[in-house]
Amino acid sequence: MRNYKSYGAWHHRKWVLHFGLSNLDKEYRLLDKLLTSDARNFHGWAYRRFLAGISKATEEQELQYTIKKINENFSNYSAWHSRSTLLSKQLQNNIIEKDTWLKVLTEEYDLVQQAFFTEPDDQSGWFYLLWLLSQTVFPSRPFVTGFWPPNGHSNLFDPNVPSMANCNILIFFSLPVCGVNSETVSMSSSSEGLNSEFKVSWISITDDSQFSKGWRAELTDCNKCLEAGMSLTLNVQVGAKPGITSRHGPLLGVHNLTVNIELGSSSCSAPEKHYSRITWPEECKQTSKFEDSPNDIFGCPSLPLQRHLEPLSEWQEKTLTNQINTCRELLELENDSKWAMLMLARLLVAYDQFASSSEHGMDEVQQLYKRLLEVDPTHQYYYNEQLSLIRFHQITVDLHESSEHFWRSDQTQNLWVRFNHLSLSKLGYFERLTGVQNLDLSKNKLQSLEGIEMLQFLVNLDVSNNHLTSITALRPVSHLPKLQALNIKWNEIGKHMIDKNRYLFPTVLNNSAKKHLKNNLNKEEGPVHWEVYEIFGRMLVLRQLDIHGNPISENEAFRSNLLLAVPSLVWLDAENVSTE
Amino acid sequence: MGELTITKHVEYIKSLDKRKDLETALTEHLRMSGAYWGLTSMDLMGHLSEMDKEAIMVWLFKCQHDSGGFSGNVDHDPHILYTLSAVQILALYDELDAIDKEKVAAYISGLQQEDGSFAGDEWGEVDTRFSYCAICCLSLLKRLDKINIRKAVEYIASCKNFDGGFGCNPGGESHAGQIFCCVGALAIAGALDLVDKDLLGWWLCERQVPSGGLNGRPEKLPDVCYSWWVLSSLVMIDRVHWINKDKLKQFILDCQDKEHGGISDRPEDAVDVFHTYFGVAGLSLLEYEGLRPIDPAYALPVDVVDRIFYS
């Protein structure tokens, strides 16, 4: 076999072996020769897996082979890759017990340490270490990250006030899950005069697919049961029956929360006939003091994710600390090792997320990413996103500290949040901001709004002066059921010929398009037209839209499609376009 | 920043037809893919009309077999790779209605195995490349329902690795070419939520080496073809801003033969139509001015894809 890289030749060899024209011994020897001269030949490794299957070689034997290759040369990505699959298989097939798995991981950590101390610039060991970290800390099974209303707090419900007319309960998960329904999430009430069990329907906050990170229940029975001033206490149990599952496994744990519902008795008159433009009020500039815990009002209490699970086990804590120290050691020897810096940053973030004590680590992480920007400028966008997430974490973790960004209007009790001019290029920690109605993210560097669909109570969103590059980038915004005002001025919509969001939601292109909401489609349909309906057409209560400064705003066809797709629109830029 | 010498590349592609050298003979079996690479490049550069559509159509139909599949050239055996290339060429020329779509769909669905994977032809080699060919081709023909999509997607998911990437088969090492095939197939099947975008995005952006070019897996040399496979994968999962686009643009432009036309795998090497296509397609994804946009999943110009799905 002269050409080691010919797909056809290897396939032919399998055929030859099938007819007994060679034997396993010969094949293994041939393979050994090949993988000695070219240890990265993936055809060779695939053929080895094929032979292992026929000769019934155990995973243990194959693991020995990978050790041999790694000892020959640490920079053997193929061998490390092979290890990861063999070990995973052993775990899956229950050849390794859960406790032995921890021992195995410890040995793997030792093995990979040798690799990156010998050759700190080689990627193979570092990617393997990243995998070991994911096996150590991040549960692959989903867990509850938050819920609304926050535990013990009241959900004010008032049919006279449009923004409070529906009684919603929200649950958020760490991974997209399906199977959230009235069987798997039970609700019961101890209040008198009511059926003890509630039947509600749960819908995902993105109705895109079966799987979603956020689920919402509407309690439409409420107004039948309550008289003015009455309150109701619901006991909600998430995971009451099995069935909630992500693509990676079922829900971890069972979670209980209590929800209080009060029927408000507002003397509020009928809703305004004339919608006047929402603007950011002057008192934005003043700080507001919160008497109670602001974190509990704005979102779910900002505790580490692991709050709903056991704290870090002794082994986890020891392992993470070990690895952190190892990386620090390596950095002393090689100050500019990009991989050591990156790994250390990731380890510190992982430790911080799960440890009970707080974030001294975050300053060090910021320093590491700033240093990485100098040492590895090619990946600056990635490092800036990590810095952005840290920034976001810092300003949302303790609202007392960052009170200049948050305040509550005394009249309407609405929550206003201002995060403009912070160089944010990536958003996160949405569970801390669930209750926010007004959010200003203008003058940042956002090119994606991924995750913003979690803020189900948003009425007013300003993302002007960012880097949004297409209509499709607004898809997450189309899942906000209460959105009345949207400002997307001075972005880059219409400027780019490549759409990076094209395949991230159901469309005709990926065979997932749902039946359209509205049927008054024009004869000249093109993708822009379709996008206007699919994105803006879902914003059912949108009254106010600012689009000036995007190249597409000059497009007449776009403007007229917009008016057809969003009949609720009253203001387009500063112009009153209402048809009433 | 260098310049893309479009006129030279147009002349280079037009000249390929008349060549009678050894390389042309050795690649005779894959001429259908060669034609797809050449024609798509011409369309992206805005010069498709300069090719002889009629002659190409005549030759293309000679490559169709009774089974419904297409071969790489006349008198060669049919294969799923060349069936996809043939359908892509027909899409470029808006001639999809000229074939019996049911027959082609039957050929492809006949290649699906029990575990959801696809064989390349009757001889049974299985590879995720063929999953992409099947899903892309059937979607263009609007006959994706002829296969078991759920199983096809499950098989691809079973090829996912510890680094977020995908290999040829379950257990196969992550490789940018396979990653494109798997991510593209999942994109077209509406199953991109199966991809861990941050994990894979990081692995992909680490393919960029100091010279600005992209390699296909760790510790390997950069090659212009990865400008397509890595780049289109990054675009589909919205992580393309994690690489340095300007440096990549410059690398591709440095791989041109500005005198005789064509693009090679790396600077100073010999050119071929394969790398010419991937270079031009990569520059299109990087929004190089003067090129028309290409769709990252179907690997066809955006207006061709839009014409098929939106009218």
mmCIF file of N, CA and C in Angstrom, chain A residues 151-210:
data_model
loop_
_atom_site.group_PDB
_atom_site.id
_atom_site.type_symbol
_atom_site.label_atom_id
_atom_site.label_comp_id
_atom_site.label_asym_id
_atom_site.label_seq_id
_atom_site.Cartn_x
_atom_site.Cartn_y
_atom_site.Cartn_z
ATOM 1 N N ASN A 151 -38.348 32.250 44.732
ATOM 2 C CA ASN A 151 -38.933 31.472 45.804
ATOM 3 C C ASN A 151 -39.503 32.337 46.930
ATOM 4 N N GLY A 152 -40.759 32.130 47.195
ATOM 5 C CA GLY A 152 -41.348 32.857 48.304
ATOM 6 C C GLY A 152 -41.899 34.221 47.943
ATOM 7 N N HIS A 153 -41.598 34.697 46.741
ATOM 8 C CA HIS A 153 -42.089 36.034 46.389
ATOM 9 C C HIS A 153 -43.438 35.978 45.712
ATOM 10 N N SER A 154 -44.131 37.085 45.762
ATOM 11 C CA SER A 154 -45.466 37.118 45.192
ATOM 12 C C SER A 154 -45.457 37.442 43.723
ATOM 13 N N ASN A 155 -46.356 36.806 43.053
ATOM 14 C CA ASN A 155 -46.575 37.101 41.650
ATOM 15 C C ASN A 155 -47.860 37.915 41.592
ATOM 16 N N LEU A 156 -47.698 39.200 41.367
ATOM 17 C CA LEU A 156 -48.877 40.055 41.326
ATOM 18 C C LEU A 156 -49.600 39.909 40.009
ATOM 19 N N PHE A 157 -50.877 39.718 40.131
ATOM 20 C CA PHE A 157 -51.663 39.403 38.951
ATOM 21 C C PHE A 157 -52.845 40.367 38.926
ATOM 22 N N ASP A 158 -52.994 41.061 37.855
ATOM 23 C CA ASP A 158 -54.045 42.079 37.798
ATOM 24 C C ASP A 158 -54.584 42.184 36.389
ATOM 25 N N PRO A 159 -55.795 41.674 36.163
ATOM 26 C CA PRO A 159 -56.320 41.656 34.792
ATOM 27 C C PRO A 159 -56.531 43.043 34.201
ATOM 28 N N ASN A 160 -56.533 44.074 35.060
ATOM 29 C CA ASN A 160 -56.743 45.429 34.540
ATOM 30 C C ASN A 160 -55.478 46.060 33.990
ATOM 31 N N VAL A 161 -54.355 45.526 34.398
ATOM 32 C CA VAL A 161 -53.090 46.109 33.927
ATOM 33 C C VAL A 161 -52.506 45.175 32.871
ATOM 34 N N PRO A 162 -52.382 45.657 31.638
ATOM 35 C CA PRO A 162 -51.974 44.759 30.548
ATOM 36 C C PRO A 162 -50.696 43.979 30.849
ATOM 37 N N SER A 163 -49.722 44.652 31.438
ATOM 38 C CA SER A 163 -48.466 43.937 31.636
ATOM 39 C C SER A 163 -48.529 42.942 32.779
ATOM 40 N N MET A 164 -49.616 42.948 33.554
ATOM 41 C CA MET A 164 -49.708 42.004 34.669
ATOM 42 C C MET A 164 -50.928 41.102 34.540
ATOM 43 N N ALA A 165 -51.473 41.039 33.345
ATOM 44 C CA ALA A 165 -52.732 40.316 33.193
ATOM 45 C C ALA A 165 -52.583 38.811 33.150
ATOM 46 N N ASN A 166 -51.412 38.344 32.868
ATOM 47 C CA ASN A 166 -51.223 36.896 32.833
ATOM 48 C C ASN A 166 -50.384 36.465 34.003
ATOM 49 N N CYS A 167 -50.760 35.355 34.574
ATOM 50 C CA CYS A 167 -49.996 34.846 35.693
ATOM 51 C C CYS A 167 -49.053 33.784 35.158
ATOM 52 N N ASN A 168 -47.774 34.078 35.162
ATOM 53 C CA ASN A 168 -46.791 33.167 34.600
ATOM 54 C C ASN A 168 -45.876 32.591 35.652
ATOM 55 N N ILE A 169 -45.507 31.353 35.426
ATOM 56 C CA ILE A 169 -44.413 30.767 36.200
ATOM 57 C C ILE A 169 -43.367 30.340 35.191
ATOM 58 N N LEU A 170 -42.108 30.659 35.470
ATOM 59 C CA LEU A 170 -41.029 30.309 34.543
ATOM 60 C C LEU A 170 -40.021 29.403 35.231
ATOM 61 N N ILE A 171 -39.516 28.415 34.497
ATOM 62 C CA ILE A 171 -38.431 27.580 35.015
ATOM 63 C C ILE A 171 -37.304 27.585 33.994
ATOM 64 N N PHE A 172 -36.055 27.732 34.461
ATOM 65 C CA PHE A 172 -34.898 27.735 33.574
ATOM 66 C C PHE A 172 -33.982 26.564 33.886
ATOM 67 N N PHE A 173 -33.431 25.980 32.824
ATOM 68 C CA PHE A 173 -32.563 24.810 32.971
ATOM 69 C C PHE A 173 -31.175 25.107 32.409
ATOM 70 N N SER A 174 -30.192 24.331 32.833
ATOM 71 C CA SER A 174 -28.821 24.555 32.376
ATOM 72 C C SER A 174 -28.614 24.087 30.944
ATOM 73 N N LEU A 175 -29.464 23.158 30.492
ATOM 74 C CA LEU A 175 -29.364 22.647 29.124
ATOM 75 C C LEU A 175 -30.765 22.632 28.528
ATOM 76 N N PRO A 176 -30.887 22.690 27.209
ATOM 77 C CA PRO A 176 -32.227 22.588 26.622
ATOM 78 C C PRO A 176 -32.856 21.241 26.975
ATOM 79 N N VAL A 177 -34.082 21.278 27.483
ATOM 80 C CA VAL A 177 -34.780 20.043 27.869
ATOM 81 C C VAL A 177 -36.144 19.957 27.202
ATOM 82 N N CYS A 178 -36.652 18.741 27.154
ATOM 83 C CA CYS A 178 -38.024 18.537 26.705
ATOM 84 C C CYS A 178 -38.748 17.785 27.814
ATOM 85 N N GLY A 179 -40.016 17.565 27.630
ATOM 86 C CA GLY A 179 -40.763 16.761 28.588
ATOM 87 C C GLY A 179 -41.269 17.516 29.796
ATOM 88 N N VAL A 180 -41.302 18.840 29.692
ATOM 89 C CA VAL A 180 -41.854 19.617 30.802
ATOM 90 C C VAL A 180 -43.360 19.722 30.597
ATOM 91 N N ASN A 181 -44.130 19.084 31.473
ATOM 92 C CA ASN A 181 -45.588 19.130 31.349
ATOM 93 C C ASN A 181 -46.193 18.973 32.742
ATOM 94 N N SER A 182 -47.519 18.932 32.807
ATOM 95 C CA SER A 182 -48.150 18.935 34.134
ATOM 96 C C SER A 182 -47.959 17.619 34.876
ATOM 97 N N GLU A 183 -47.410 16.591 34.192
ATOM 98 C CA GLU A 183 -47.090 15.353 34.915
ATOM 99 C C GLU A 183 -45.739 15.475 35.592
ATOM 100 N N THR A 184 -44.749 15.970 34.823
ATOM 101 C CA THR A 184 -43.390 16.026 35.358
ATOM 102 C C THR A 184 -43.198 17.222 36.295
ATOM 103 N N VAL A 185 -44.058 18.237 36.178
ATOM 104 C CA VAL A 185 -44.008 19.367 37.103
ATOM 105 C C VAL A 185 -45.358 19.445 37.786
ATOM 106 N N SER A 186 -45.377 19.054 39.041
ATOM 107 C CA SER A 186 -46.686 19.025 39.699
ATOM 108 C C SER A 186 -46.936 20.338 40.434
ATOM 109 N N MET A 187 -48.198 20.704 40.475
ATOM 110 C CA MET A 187 -48.584 21.928 41.180
ATOM 111 C C MET A 187 -49.775 21.633 42.062
ATOM 112 N N SER A 188 -49.643 22.002 43.314
ATOM 113 C CA SER A 188 -50.795 21.791 44.188
ATOM 114 C C SER A 188 -50.951 22.994 45.099
ATOM 115 N N SER A 189 -52.122 23.137 45.637
ATOM 116 C CA SER A 189 -52.345 24.299 46.477
ATOM 117 C C SER A 189 -52.978 23.880 47.786
ATOM 118 N N SER A 190 -52.532 24.555 48.846
ATOM 119 C CA SER A 190 -53.120 24.248 50.130
ATOM 120 C C SER A 190 -54.192 25.262 50.513
ATOM 121 N N SER A 191 -54.439 26.225 49.597
ATOM 122 C CA SER A 191 -55.443 27.238 49.926
ATOM 123 C C SER A 191 -56.840 26.665 49.850
ATOM 124 N N GLU A 192 -57.753 27.252 50.630
ATOM 125 C CA GLU A 192 -59.100 26.687 50.664
ATOM 126 C C GLU A 192 -59.878 26.983 49.409
ATOM 127 N N GLY A 193 -60.879 26.219 49.239
ATOM 128 C CA GLY A 193 -61.851 26.493 48.181
ATOM 129 C C GLY A 193 -61.308 26.306 46.783
ATOM 130 N N LEU A 194 -60.244 25.539 46.660
ATOM 131 C CA LEU A 194 -59.677 25.351 45.326
ATOM 132 C C LEU A 194 -59.434 23.873 45.090
ATOM 133 N N ASN A 195 -59.417 23.502 43.834
ATOM 134 C CA ASN A 195 -58.962 22.135 43.527
ATOM 135 C C ASN A 195 -57.530 22.014 43.986
ATOM 136 N N SER A 196 -57.222 20.894 44.608
ATOM 137 C CA SER A 196 -55.856 20.805 45.132
ATOM 138 C C SER A 196 -54.816 20.622 44.033
ATOM 139 N N GLU A 197 -55.228 20.139 42.879
ATOM 140 C CA GLU A 197 -54.242 19.975 41.810
ATOM 141 C C GLU A 197 -54.572 20.933 40.670
ATOM 142 N N PHE A 198 -53.545 21.577 40.156
ATOM 143 C CA PHE A 198 -53.729 22.468 39.021
ATOM 144 C C PHE A 198 -53.274 21.789 37.736
ATOM 145 N N LYS A 199 -54.039 21.955 36.723
ATOM 146 C CA LYS A 199 -53.554 21.483 35.430
ATOM 147 C C LYS A 199 -53.217 22.717 34.591
ATOM 148 N N VAL A 200 -51.972 22.792 34.209
ATOM 149 C CA VAL A 200 -51.600 23.915 33.355
ATOM 150 C C VAL A 200 -50.877 23.370 32.139
ATOM 151 N N SER A 201 -50.767 24.195 31.118
ATOM 152 C CA SER A 201 -49.937 23.732 30.008
ATOM 153 C C SER A 201 -48.637 24.506 30.002
ATOM 154 N N TRP A 202 -47.573 23.771 29.789
ATOM 155 C CA TRP A 202 -46.246 24.343 29.755
ATOM 156 C C TRP A 202 -45.824 24.501 28.299
ATOM 157 N N ILE A 203 -45.284 25.671 27.977
ATOM 158 C CA ILE A 203 -44.728 25.850 26.633
ATOM 159 C C ILE A 203 -43.304 26.347 26.749
ATOM 160 N N SER A 204 -42.501 25.970 25.774
ATOM 161 C CA SER A 204 -41.118 26.438 25.804
ATOM 162 C C SER A 204 -41.101 27.895 25.397
ATOM 163 N N ILE A 205 -40.128 28.638 25.932
ATOM 164 C CA ILE A 205 -40.119 30.066 25.619
ATOM 165 C C ILE A 205 -39.660 30.322 24.185
ATOM 166 N N THR A 206 -38.960 29.339 23.618
ATOM 167 C CA THR A 206 -38.692 29.430 22.185
ATOM 168 C C THR A 206 -39.521 28.315 21.618
ATOM 169 N N ASP A 207 -40.533 28.592 20.818
ATOM 170 C CA ASP A 207 -41.335 27.455 20.372
ATOM 171 C C ASP A 207 -40.676 26.756 19.210
ATOM 172 N N ASP A 208 -39.365 26.999 19.043
ATOM 173 C CA ASP A 208 -38.636 26.467 17.904
ATOM 174 C C ASP A 208 -38.560 24.960 17.850
ATOM 175 N N SER A 209 -38.180 24.364 18.961
ATOM 176 C CA SER A 209 -38.009 22.928 18.893
ATOM 177 C C SER A 209 -38.522 22.334 20.181
ATOM 178 N N GLN A 210 -38.499 21.055 20.229
ATOM 179 C CA GLN A 210 -38.946 20.342 21.420
ATOM 180 C C GLN A 210 -38.143 20.739 22.643
#
